[in-house]
mmCIF file of C-alpha atoms in Angstrom:
data_model
loop_
_atom_site.group_PDB
_atom_site.id
_atom_site.type_symbol
_atom_site.label_atom_id
_atom_site.label_comp_id
_atom_site.label_asym_id
_atom_site.label_seq_id
_atom_site.Cartn_x
_atom_site.Cartn_y
_atom_site.Cartn_z
ATOM 1 C CA MET N 973 27.132 -17.568 -22.528
ATOM 2 C CA ASN N 974 23.504 -16.495 -23.382
ATOM 3 C CA ALA N 975 21.633 -19.723 -23.629
ATOM 4 C CA ASN N 976 18.848 -18.025 -25.672
ATOM 5 C CA THR N 977 20.885 -16.144 -28.274
ATOM 6 C CA GLY N 978 24.164 -18.251 -28.216
ATOM 7 C CA GLU N 979 26.029 -14.890 -27.582
ATOM 8 C CA THR N 980 29.215 -15.167 -25.686
ATOM 9 C CA ILE N 981 28.917 -12.707 -22.630
ATOM 10 C CA ALA N 982 32.377 -13.158 -21.437
ATOM 11 C CA LEU N 983 35.436 -15.409 -22.402
ATOM 12 C CA GLN N 984 36.559 -15.876 -18.770
ATOM 13 C CA VAL N 985 34.674 -16.127 -15.622
ATOM 14 C CA MET N 986 36.094 -15.370 -12.212
ATOM 15 C CA GLU N 987 34.188 -17.011 -9.463
ATOM 16 C CA ALA N 988 33.449 -15.377 -6.003
ATOM 17 C CA LYS N 989 31.892 -17.960 -3.937
ATOM 18 C CA THR N 990 33.752 -17.689 -0.672
ATOM 19 C CA PHE N 991 33.099 -14.959 1.963
ATOM 20 C CA GLY N 992 36.429 -13.291 1.426
ATOM 21 C CA ARG N 993 36.309 -13.404 -2.379
ATOM 22 C CA ARG N 994 32.633 -12.012 -2.417
ATOM 23 C CA LEU N 995 33.585 -9.315 0.100
ATOM 24 C CA ARG N 996 36.506 -8.116 -2.110
ATOM 25 C CA GLY N 997 34.744 -8.429 -5.428
ATOM 26 C CA LEU N 998 36.184 -5.882 -7.762
ATOM 27 C CA LEU N 999 37.225 -3.431 -4.980
ATOM 28 C CA PHE N 1000 40.340 -1.462 -5.531
ATOM 29 C CA THR N 1001 40.882 -2.913 -9.128
ATOM 30 C CA LYS N 1002 41.877 -0.402 -11.885
ATOM 31 C CA ARG N 1003 39.628 -1.914 -14.431
ATOM 32 C CA LEU N 1004 37.754 -5.033 -15.678
ATOM 33 C CA SER N 1005 39.329 -6.251 -18.987
ATOM 34 C CA SER N 1006 37.118 -6.898 -21.915
ATOM 35 C CA GLY N 1007 36.048 -10.483 -21.965
ATOM 36 C CA LEU N 1008 36.280 -10.962 -18.187
ATOM 37 C CA CYS N 1009 33.470 -11.167 -15.680
ATOM 38 C CA LEU N 1010 33.091 -11.767 -12.050
ATOM 39 C CA HIS N 1011 30.230 -14.205 -11.040
ATOM 40 C CA ILE N 1012 29.321 -13.591 -7.292
ATOM 41 C CA GLU N 1013 27.190 -16.316 -5.511
ATOM 42 C CA PRO N 1014 25.342 -15.982 -3.287
ATOM 43 C CA CYS N 1015 24.752 -12.325 -3.852
ATOM 44 C CA ARG N 1016 21.567 -10.248 -4.134
ATOM 45 C CA SER N 1017 22.962 -6.748 -4.985
ATOM 46 C CA VAL N 1018 26.352 -4.978 -5.462
ATOM 47 C CA HIS N 1019 27.883 -1.617 -4.796
ATOM 48 C CA THR N 1020 30.714 0.234 -6.587
ATOM 49 C CA PHE N 1021 32.230 2.004 -3.570
ATOM 50 C CA PHE N 1022 36.008 2.325 -3.855
ATOM 51 C CA MET N 1023 35.899 1.431 -7.626
ATOM 52 C CA GLN N 1024 37.395 3.528 -10.157
ATOM 53 C CA TYR N 1025 35.257 2.525 -13.234
ATOM 54 C CA ALA N 1026 31.604 1.739 -14.210
ATOM 55 C CA ILE N 1027 30.310 -1.801 -14.648
ATOM 56 C CA ASP N 1028 27.397 -3.623 -16.068
ATOM 57 C CA VAL N 1029 25.627 -6.065 -13.734
ATOM 58 C CA VAL N 1030 23.415 -9.022 -14.639
ATOM 59 C CA TYR N 1031 21.154 -10.355 -11.735
ATOM 60 C CA LEU N 1032 20.476 -14.069 -11.791
ATOM 61 C CA ASP N 1033 17.942 -16.417 -10.028
ATOM 62 C CA LYS N 1034 18.785 -20.032 -8.996
ATOM 63 C CA GLN N 1035 18.229 -21.265 -12.499
ATOM 64 C CA HIS N 1036 20.569 -18.603 -13.892
ATOM 65 C CA ARG N 1037 17.730 -16.753 -15.597
ATOM 66 C CA VAL N 1038 18.212 -13.058 -15.866
ATOM 67 C CA VAL N 1039 15.810 -11.244 -13.396
ATOM 68 C CA GLY N 1040 17.488 -7.843 -13.864
ATOM 69 C CA VAL N 1041 20.115 -5.863 -15.632
ATOM 70 C CA GLU N 1042 21.918 -2.599 -14.824
ATOM 71 C CA GLU N 1043 24.077 -0.863 -17.408
ATOM 72 C CA ARG N 1044 26.923 1.493 -16.432
ATOM 73 C CA LEU N 1045 26.694 1.340 -12.651
ATOM 74 C CA GLU N 1046 28.971 4.261 -11.939
ATOM 75 C CA PRO N 1047 31.605 4.218 -8.989
ATOM 76 C CA GLY N 1048 30.221 5.201 -5.595
ATOM 77 C CA HIS N 1049 26.627 3.682 -6.130
ATOM 78 C CA VAL N 1050 24.500 0.906 -4.837
ATOM 79 C CA GLY N 1051 23.087 -1.391 -7.322
ATOM 80 C CA ALA N 1052 19.392 -2.326 -7.652
ATOM 81 C CA VAL N 1053 17.675 -5.091 -5.872
ATOM 82 C CA PHE N 1054 15.634 -7.474 -8.014
ATOM 83 C CA LYS N 1055 13.204 -10.099 -6.676
ATOM 84 C CA GLY N 1056 14.568 -13.574 -6.940
ATOM 85 C CA THR N 1057 18.327 -12.644 -7.271
ATOM 86 C CA THR N 1058 20.593 -15.220 -5.964
ATOM 87 C CA SER N 1059 23.802 -14.306 -7.885
ATOM 88 C CA VAL N 1060 25.144 -11.527 -10.001
ATOM 89 C CA VAL N 1061 27.506 -11.201 -12.865
ATOM 90 C CA GLU N 1062 29.747 -8.034 -12.978
ATOM 91 C CA LEU N 1063 30.930 -7.112 -16.544
ATOM 92 C CA PRO N 1064 32.770 -4.289 -18.270
ATOM 93 C CA ALA N 1065 30.595 -1.355 -18.952
ATOM 94 C CA GLY N 1066 28.799 -1.803 -22.268
ATOM 95 C CA SER N 1067 28.713 -5.603 -22.226
ATOM 96 C CA ILE N 1068 25.008 -5.937 -21.702
ATOM 97 C CA GLY N 1069 24.221 -3.822 -24.765
ATOM 98 C CA LEU N 1070 26.842 -5.522 -26.849
ATOM 99 C CA THR N 1071 25.545 -8.960 -25.999
ATOM 100 C CA ARG N 1072 21.873 -8.077 -26.171
ATOM 101 C CA THR N 1073 21.317 -9.633 -22.626
ATOM 102 C CA THR N 1074 17.789 -8.991 -21.345
ATOM 103 C CA VAL N 1075 15.504 -10.007 -18.592
ATOM 104 C CA GLY N 1076 14.090 -13.562 -19.023
ATOM 105 C CA GLN N 1077 17.113 -14.954 -20.854
ATOM 106 C CA THR N 1078 19.248 -17.671 -19.329
ATOM 107 C CA VAL N 1079 22.988 -17.598 -18.662
ATOM 108 C CA GLN N 1080 25.142 -20.762 -18.963
ATOM 109 C CA PHE N 1081 28.548 -21.039 -17.274
ATOM 110 C CA ILE N 1082 30.707 -23.291 -19.591
#
């Protein structure tokens, strides 16, 4: 949930906090369903190698403030690196625009 706007960013959060789960991420999945997201922690950046679809990525600091956003990261690319990132949220492409998520806002996991 976006704490600043009250907008629901995703209805269900999958957590990737173990080494194996972080390593696998969304690799080899066919799609990320609407309403789902993957929260990877710790994580500074992502890649979309071996993926078949684009994703939106929200980069968070320790306090879950948004320090960067990347819309429609296409398959076969490396994501940006934003200073202060400690975790990332991977969302279906188009989610950032729909939820009006921007740098400086805070994300809450409920």
